[in-house]
Tab-separated table of N, CA and C in Angstrom:
chain	number	residue	atom	x	y	z
H	1	MET	N	75.810	-45.385	-52.557
H	1	MET	CA	74.835	-46.521	-52.510
H	1	MET	C	74.956	-47.498	-53.568
H	2	SER	N	75.474	-47.085	-54.607
H	2	SER	CA	75.803	-47.906	-55.911
H	2	SER	C	76.499	-49.210	-55.357
H	3	GLU	N	77.214	-49.184	-54.539
H	3	GLU	CA	78.177	-50.253	-54.042
H	3	GLU	C	77.203	-51.372	-53.418
H	4	TYR	N	76.121	-50.945	-52.763
H	4	TYR	CA	75.196	-51.779	-52.213
H	4	TYR	C	74.107	-52.282	-53.115
H	5	SER	N	73.984	-51.580	-54.221
H	5	SER	CA	72.782	-52.002	-55.103
H	5	SER	C	73.182	-53.274	-55.847
H	6	SER	N	74.437	-53.503	-56.004
H	6	SER	CA	74.825	-54.890	-56.833
H	6	SER	C	74.474	-55.924	-55.792
H	7	ILE	N	74.628	-55.738	-54.454
H	7	ILE	CA	74.235	-56.800	-53.438
H	7	ILE	C	72.991	-57.119	-53.584
H	8	VAL	N	72.077	-56.116	-53.649
H	8	VAL	CA	70.654	-56.445	-53.727
H	8	VAL	C	70.226	-56.935	-55.078
H	9	ARG	N	70.931	-56.708	-56.217
H	9	ARG	CA	70.719	-57.380	-57.489
H	9	ARG	C	70.976	-58.868	-57.343
H	10	TYR	N	72.155	-59.102	-56.691
H	10	TYR	CA	72.452	-60.699	-56.310
H	10	TYR	C	71.321	-61.295	-55.716
H	11	GLN	N	70.786	-60.686	-54.595
H	11	GLN	CA	69.721	-61.323	-53.907
H	11	GLN	C	68.377	-61.474	-54.724
H	12	VAL	N	68.122	-60.480	-55.585
H	12	VAL	CA	67.017	-60.753	-56.480
H	12	VAL	C	67.174	-61.685	-57.414
H	13	GLY	N	68.491	-61.690	-57.937
H	13	GLY	CA	68.944	-62.726	-58.838
H	13	GLY	C	68.774	-64.227	-58.272
H	14	ALA	N	69.030	-64.381	-57.118
H	14	ALA	CA	68.964	-65.653	-56.381
H	14	ALA	C	67.372	-66.063	-56.399
H	15	GLY	N	66.542	-65.223	-56.057
H	15	GLY	CA	65.063	-65.420	-56.196
H	15	GLY	C	64.707	-65.902	-57.523
H	16	ILE	N	65.094	-65.182	-58.539
H	16	ILE	CA	64.844	-65.280	-59.946
H	16	ILE	C	65.121	-66.731	-60.332
H	17	VAL	N	66.511	-67.180	-60.053
H	17	VAL	CA	67.072	-68.448	-60.243
H	17	VAL	C	66.123	-69.425	-59.639
H	18	LEU	N	65.876	-69.294	-58.287
H	18	LEU	CA	65.006	-70.257	-57.691
H	18	LEU	C	63.705	-70.538	-58.184
H	19	MET	N	63.112	-69.298	-58.579
H	19	MET	CA	61.762	-69.323	-59.262
H	19	MET	C	62.004	-70.079	-60.413
H	20	ALA	N	62.895	-69.845	-61.235
H	20	ALA	CA	63.129	-70.499	-62.561
H	20	ALA	C	63.044	-72.108	-62.454
H	21	VAL	N	63.720	-72.394	-61.406
H	21	VAL	CA	64.071	-73.879	-61.217
H	21	VAL	C	62.654	-74.395	-60.894
H	22	PHE	N	61.983	-73.859	-59.920
H	22	PHE	CA	60.617	-74.374	-59.530
H	22	PHE	C	59.625	-74.411	-60.739
H	23	ILE	N	59.574	-73.390	-61.373
H	23	ILE	CA	58.698	-73.306	-62.627
H	23	ILE	C	58.944	-74.494	-63.606
H	24	LEU	N	60.268	-74.632	-63.939
H	24	LEU	CA	60.702	-75.851	-64.754
H	24	LEU	C	60.126	-77.150	-64.195
H	25	LEU	N	60.033	-77.149	-62.828
H	25	LEU	CA	59.592	-78.388	-62.254
H	25	LEU	C	57.983	-78.546	-62.086
H	26	GLY	N	57.391	-77.326	-62.553
H	26	GLY	CA	56.056	-77.302	-62.567
H	26	GLY	C	55.428	-76.790	-61.090
H	27	LYS	N	56.191	-76.345	-60.264
H	27	LYS	CA	55.880	-75.873	-58.937
H	27	LYS	C	55.792	-74.423	-58.907
H	28	TYR	N	54.786	-73.696	-59.433
H	28	TYR	CA	54.585	-72.432	-59.640
H	28	TYR	C	54.589	-71.665	-58.391
H	29	THR	N	53.756	-72.219	-57.472
H	29	THR	CA	53.512	-71.595	-56.165
H	29	THR	C	54.793	-71.590	-55.399
H	30	LEU	N	55.691	-72.579	-55.268
H	30	LEU	CA	56.909	-72.578	-54.730
H	30	LEU	C	57.948	-71.621	-55.333
H	31	GLY	N	57.975	-71.422	-56.661
H	31	GLY	CA	58.695	-70.533	-57.327
H	31	GLY	C	58.448	-69.224	-56.905
H	32	ALA	N	57.158	-68.784	-56.935
H	32	ALA	CA	56.598	-67.418	-56.511
H	32	ALA	C	57.062	-67.229	-55.056
H	33	SER	N	56.919	-68.151	-54.381
H	33	SER	CA	57.279	-68.050	-52.840
H	33	SER	C	58.658	-67.808	-52.611
H	34	CYS	N	59.617	-68.494	-53.357
H	34	CYS	CA	61.053	-68.278	-53.268
H	34	CYS	C	61.505	-66.929	-53.544
H	35	LEU	N	60.830	-66.570	-54.704
H	35	LEU	CA	61.010	-65.101	-55.280
H	35	LEU	C	60.664	-63.984	-54.205
H	36	PHE	N	59.458	-64.163	-53.643
H	36	PHE	CA	58.888	-63.493	-52.623
H	36	PHE	C	59.805	-63.258	-51.409
H	37	GLY	N	60.358	-64.400	-50.975
H	37	GLY	CA	61.266	-64.295	-49.903
H	37	GLY	C	62.585	-63.575	-50.251
H	38	ALA	N	63.086	-63.879	-51.404
H	38	ALA	CA	64.336	-63.201	-51.700
H	38	ALA	C	64.037	-61.653	-51.883
H	39	LEU	N	62.895	-61.184	-52.378
H	39	LEU	CA	62.587	-59.867	-52.431
H	39	LEU	C	62.521	-59.234	-51.066
H	40	LEU	N	61.938	-60.117	-50.145
H	40	LEU	CA	61.755	-59.542	-48.672
H	40	LEU	C	63.192	-59.067	-48.154
H	41	MET	N	64.115	-60.203	-48.460
H	41	MET	CA	65.442	-59.846	-47.897
H	41	MET	C	66.240	-58.777	-48.706
H	42	ALA	N	65.921	-58.645	-50.038
H	42	ALA	CA	66.572	-57.718	-50.876
H	42	ALA	C	66.027	-56.211	-50.358
H	43	ALA	N	64.779	-56.098	-50.074
H	43	ALA	CA	64.350	-54.945	-49.571
H	43	ALA	C	64.834	-54.526	-48.084
H	44	GLY	N	65.106	-55.545	-47.370
H	44	GLY	CA	65.800	-55.299	-46.008
H	44	GLY	C	67.256	-54.843	-46.242
H	45	SER	N	67.999	-55.472	-47.209
H	45	SER	CA	69.206	-55.103	-47.498
H	45	SER	C	69.403	-53.610	-47.966
H	46	TRP	N	68.433	-53.221	-48.885
H	46	TRP	CA	68.291	-51.968	-49.284
H	46	TRP	C	68.008	-50.909	-48.292
H	47	GLU	N	67.221	-51.239	-47.367
H	47	GLU	CA	66.966	-50.246	-46.204
H	47	GLU	C	68.198	-50.281	-45.268
H	48	LEU	N	68.904	-51.332	-45.082
H	48	LEU	CA	70.219	-51.222	-44.391
H	48	LEU	C	71.184	-50.331	-45.071
H	49	ALA	N	71.305	-50.540	-46.323
H	49	ALA	CA	72.309	-49.809	-47.078
H	49	ALA	C	71.913	-48.285	-47.113
H	50	ARG	N	70.619	-47.980	-47.174
H	50	ARG	CA	70.103	-46.621	-47.095
H	50	ARG	C	70.489	-45.985	-45.703
H	51	ARG	N	70.211	-46.763	-44.731
H	51	ARG	CA	70.503	-46.196	-43.440
H	51	ARG	C	72.054	-46.058	-43.104
H	52	VAL	N	72.892	-46.957	-43.644
H	52	VAL	CA	74.326	-46.888	-43.484
H	52	VAL	C	74.777	-45.638	-44.117
H	53	VAL	N	74.348	-45.343	-45.293
H	53	VAL	CA	74.946	-44.250	-46.026
H	53	VAL	C	74.351	-42.876	-45.550
H	54	ALA	N	73.117	-42.901	-44.971
H	54	ALA	CA	72.516	-41.784	-44.480
H	54	ALA	C	73.151	-41.239	-42.975
H	55	SER	N	73.737	-42.248	-42.452
H	55	SER	CA	74.312	-42.015	-41.116
H	55	SER	C	75.839	-41.770	-41.042
H	56	GLY	N	76.150	-41.397	-42.173
H	56	GLY	CA	77.737	-41.271	-42.314
H	56	GLY	C	78.231	-40.113	-41.433
H	57	GLY	N	77.496	-39.212	-41.087
H	57	GLY	CA	78.019	-38.141	-40.180
H	57	GLY	C	77.794	-38.326	-38.725
H	58	LEU	N	77.353	-39.461	-38.254
H	58	LEU	CA	76.978	-39.708	-36.897
H	58	LEU	C	78.250	-40.107	-36.171
H	59	ASP	N	78.202	-39.936	-34.767
H	59	ASP	CA	79.217	-40.574	-34.069
H	59	ASP	C	78.919	-41.974	-33.740
H	60	ALA	N	79.727	-42.804	-33.118
H	60	ALA	CA	79.564	-44.159	-32.743
H	60	ALA	C	78.274	-44.353	-32.032
H	61	ASP	N	77.838	-43.689	-31.078
H	61	ASP	CA	76.686	-43.871	-30.412
H	61	ASP	C	75.460	-43.612	-31.450
H	62	GLY	N	75.478	-42.611	-32.182
H	62	GLY	CA	74.336	-42.305	-33.031
H	62	GLY	C	74.393	-43.403	-34.049
H	63	LEU	N	75.443	-43.936	-34.619
H	63	LEU	CA	75.432	-44.874	-35.560
H	63	LEU	C	74.701	-46.235	-34.815
H	64	GLN	N	75.002	-46.509	-33.805
H	64	GLN	CA	74.645	-47.676	-33.070
H	64	GLN	C	72.983	-47.603	-32.868
H	65	VAL	N	72.562	-46.481	-32.539
H	65	VAL	CA	71.112	-46.270	-32.297
H	65	VAL	C	70.445	-46.320	-33.725
H	66	SER	N	71.105	-45.744	-34.646
H	66	SER	CA	70.448	-45.780	-36.032
H	66	SER	C	70.377	-47.207	-36.635
H	67	LEU	N	71.377	-48.028	-36.333
H	67	LEU	CA	71.350	-49.464	-36.809
H	67	LEU	C	70.391	-50.276	-36.001
H	68	TYR	N	70.290	-50.030	-34.676
H	68	TYR	CA	69.181	-50.876	-33.829
H	68	TYR	C	67.854	-50.313	-34.335
H	69	LYS	N	67.557	-49.137	-34.668
H	69	LYS	CA	66.290	-48.882	-35.142
H	69	LYS	C	65.954	-49.443	-36.521
H	70	GLY	N	67.076	-49.450	-37.349
H	70	GLY	CA	66.728	-50.088	-38.588
H	70	GLY	C	66.490	-51.549	-38.495
H	71	ALA	N	67.272	-52.270	-37.516
H	71	ALA	CA	67.006	-53.610	-37.316
H	71	ALA	C	65.535	-53.965	-36.793
H	72	ALA	N	65.194	-53.107	-36.046
H	72	ALA	CA	63.616	-53.290	-35.571
H	72	ALA	C	62.750	-53.003	-36.641
H	73	ILE	N	63.010	-51.945	-37.346
H	73	ILE	CA	62.107	-51.731	-38.644
H	73	ILE	C	62.042	-52.951	-39.560
H	74	ARG	N	63.276	-53.470	-39.818
H	74	ARG	CA	63.428	-54.567	-40.859
H	74	ARG	C	62.760	-55.752	-40.230
H	75	PHE	N	62.873	-56.047	-39.049
H	75	PHE	CA	62.041	-57.121	-38.309
H	75	PHE	C	60.603	-57.060	-38.501
H	76	VAL	N	60.027	-55.882	-38.253
H	76	VAL	CA	58.633	-55.691	-38.349
H	76	VAL	C	58.208	-55.837	-39.824
H	77	LEU	N	58.928	-55.318	-40.831
H	77	LEU	CA	58.635	-55.339	-42.136
H	77	LEU	C	58.645	-56.830	-42.699
H	78	ILE	N	59.548	-57.572	-42.095
H	78	ILE	CA	59.763	-59.151	-42.572
H	78	ILE	C	58.333	-59.667	-41.968
H	79	LEU	N	58.005	-59.588	-40.725
H	79	LEU	CA	56.765	-59.972	-40.276
H	79	LEU	C	55.583	-59.715	-41.007
H	80	ILE	N	55.459	-58.351	-41.447
H	80	ILE	CA	54.459	-57.859	-42.367
H	80	ILE	C	54.485	-58.698	-43.632
H	81	GLY	N	55.643	-58.844	-44.148
H	81	GLY	CA	55.817	-59.487	-45.441
H	81	GLY	C	55.446	-61.075	-45.331
H	82	LEU	N	55.805	-61.604	-44.233
H	82	LEU	CA	55.529	-63.090	-44.091
H	82	LEU	C	53.899	-63.347	-44.001
H	83	ALA	N	53.364	-62.360	-43.259
H	83	ALA	CA	51.903	-62.287	-43.064
H	83	ALA	C	51.176	-62.199	-44.561
H	84	THR	N	51.728	-61.189	-45.399
H	84	THR	CA	51.286	-60.949	-46.609
H	84	THR	C	51.510	-62.192	-47.376
H	85	GLY	N	52.607	-62.680	-47.484
H	85	GLY	CA	52.766	-63.969	-48.235
H	85	GLY	C	51.772	-65.039	-47.824
H	86	PHE	N	51.623	-65.262	-46.744
H	86	PHE	CA	50.568	-66.233	-46.135
H	86	PHE	C	49.131	-65.891	-46.676
H	87	LEU	N	48.743	-64.589	-46.536
H	87	LEU	CA	47.375	-64.241	-47.125
H	87	LEU	C	47.415	-64.354	-48.707
H	88	LEU	N	48.397	-64.237	-49.317
H	88	LEU	CA	48.357	-64.373	-50.732
H	88	LEU	C	48.409	-65.901	-51.133
H	89	GLY	N	48.554	-66.796	-50.161
H	89	GLY	CA	48.643	-68.121	-50.352
H	89	GLY	C	49.827	-68.860	-50.714
H	90	LEU	N	50.974	-68.018	-50.527
H	90	LEU	CA	52.276	-68.616	-50.826
H	90	LEU	C	52.742	-69.644	-49.835
H	91	ASN	N	53.702	-70.424	-50.217
H	91	ASN	CA	54.326	-71.456	-49.234
H	91	ASN	C	55.267	-70.868	-48.279
H	92	LEU	N	54.981	-70.887	-47.095
H	92	LEU	CA	55.901	-70.191	-45.999
H	92	LEU	C	57.368	-70.811	-45.957
H	93	PRO	N	57.413	-72.150	-45.983
H	93	PRO	CA	58.717	-72.753	-45.946
H	93	PRO	C	59.579	-72.330	-47.244
H	94	ALA	N	58.907	-72.291	-48.466
H	94	ALA	CA	59.495	-71.745	-49.697
H	94	ALA	C	59.956	-70.297	-49.599
H	95	ILE	N	59.141	-69.530	-48.987
H	95	ILE	CA	59.577	-68.146	-48.655
H	95	ILE	C	60.775	-68.109	-47.897
H	96	ALA	N	60.782	-68.842	-46.859
H	96	ALA	CA	62.060	-69.031	-45.931
H	96	ALA	C	63.085	-69.538	-46.696
H	97	GLY	N	62.904	-70.317	-47.679
H	97	GLY	CA	64.036	-70.871	-48.456
H	97	GLY	C	64.768	-69.600	-49.292
H	98	GLY	N	63.683	-68.879	-50.051
H	98	GLY	CA	64.231	-67.678	-50.746
H	98	GLY	C	64.918	-66.700	-49.850
H	99	MET	N	64.495	-66.449	-48.708
H	99	MET	CA	65.088	-65.568	-47.789
H	99	MET	C	66.529	-66.144	-47.298
H	100	PHE	N	66.589	-67.440	-47.158
H	100	PHE	CA	67.828	-67.956	-46.755
H	100	PHE	C	68.897	-67.846	-47.971
H	101	ALA	N	68.386	-68.153	-49.128
H	101	ALA	CA	69.223	-68.036	-50.347
H	101	ALA	C	69.798	-66.643	-50.442
H	102	ALA	N	69.001	-65.724	-50.311
H	102	ALA	CA	69.278	-64.256	-50.469
H	102	ALA	C	70.157	-63.794	-49.328
H	103	GLN	N	69.958	-64.158	-48.244
H	103	GLN	CA	70.918	-63.964	-47.139
H	103	GLN	C	72.327	-64.531	-47.246
H	104	VAL	N	72.382	-65.747	-47.882
H	104	VAL	CA	73.672	-66.361	-47.975
H	104	VAL	C	74.373	-65.472	-49.055
H	105	LEU	N	73.782	-65.231	-50.010
H	105	LEU	CA	74.414	-64.383	-51.187
H	105	LEU	C	74.821	-62.860	-50.580
H	106	PHE	N	73.989	-62.325	-49.736
H	106	PHE	CA	74.403	-61.134	-49.070
H	106	PHE	C	75.705	-61.298	-48.267
H	107	TYR	N	75.677	-62.457	-47.465
H	107	TYR	CA	76.927	-62.702	-46.632
H	107	TYR	C	78.108	-62.912	-47.588
H	108	VAL	N	78.202	-63.542	-48.497
H	108	VAL	CA	79.152	-64.030	-49.389
H	108	VAL	C	79.755	-62.874	-50.277
H	109	VAL	N	78.761	-62.099	-50.776
H	109	VAL	CA	79.172	-60.949	-51.488
H	109	VAL	C	79.796	-59.925	-50.753
H	110	SER	N	79.112	-59.623	-49.465
H	110	SER	CA	79.558	-58.660	-48.516
H	110	SER	C	80.962	-59.059	-48.028
H	111	LEU	N	81.264	-60.295	-47.754
H	111	LEU	CA	82.604	-60.773	-47.258
H	111	LEU	C	83.629	-60.589	-48.405
H	112	ARG	N	83.214	-61.012	-49.673
H	112	ARG	CA	84.335	-60.752	-50.598
H	112	ARG	C	84.630	-59.189	-50.798
H	113	ARG	N	83.504	-58.412	-50.913
H	113	ARG	CA	83.623	-57.071	-51.328
H	113	ARG	C	84.227	-56.226	-50.061
H	114	PHE	N	83.812	-56.407	-49.001
H	114	PHE	CA	84.219	-55.604	-47.785
H	114	PHE	C	85.101	-56.148	-46.940
H	115	GLY	N	85.366	-57.386	-46.932
H	115	GLY	CA	86.262	-58.112	-45.969
H	115	GLY	C	87.720	-57.721	-46.081
H	116	SER	N	88.091	-57.319	-47.340
H	116	SER	CA	89.529	-56.845	-47.469
H	116	SER	C	89.685	-55.546	-47.017
H	117	GLU	N	88.578	-54.752	-47.153
H	117	GLU	CA	88.676	-53.303	-46.439
H	117	GLU	C	88.665	-53.340	-45.075
H	118	ALA	N	88.021	-54.265	-44.407
H	118	ALA	CA	88.009	-54.344	-42.835
H	118	ALA	C	89.322	-54.777	-42.308
H	119	ARG	N	90.159	-55.487	-43.156
H	119	ARG	CA	91.567	-55.955	-42.652
H	119	ARG	C	92.359	-54.964	-42.842
H	120	ASP	N	92.164	-53.988	-43.575
H	120	ASP	CA	93.210	-52.913	-43.889
H	120	ASP	C	93.335	-51.907	-42.640
């Protein structure tokens, strides 16, 4: 799981950087919203990593079922997170921006880290 934790740290780091930029601009709510969105994506990535590690002994069909269940759970958790952010008075477009930045980092870091393994 430690190989996946660095990806989660990158995602949280993206949220912190976005938050710092908005705080420097005096936009505290936008900064908190970006961090919140990045944390939502980091939590989803952590859950995905946990599920992949836990399903190491499954056959292909079992792994597929496990990943589909995980995707459904992450989708519901993101909806709950967005509703929570809205109820906290956060800015939904800024939450989406934080989510987007975290997912871009997830993609880039995963591609660099695991892309060469997939080609072997």
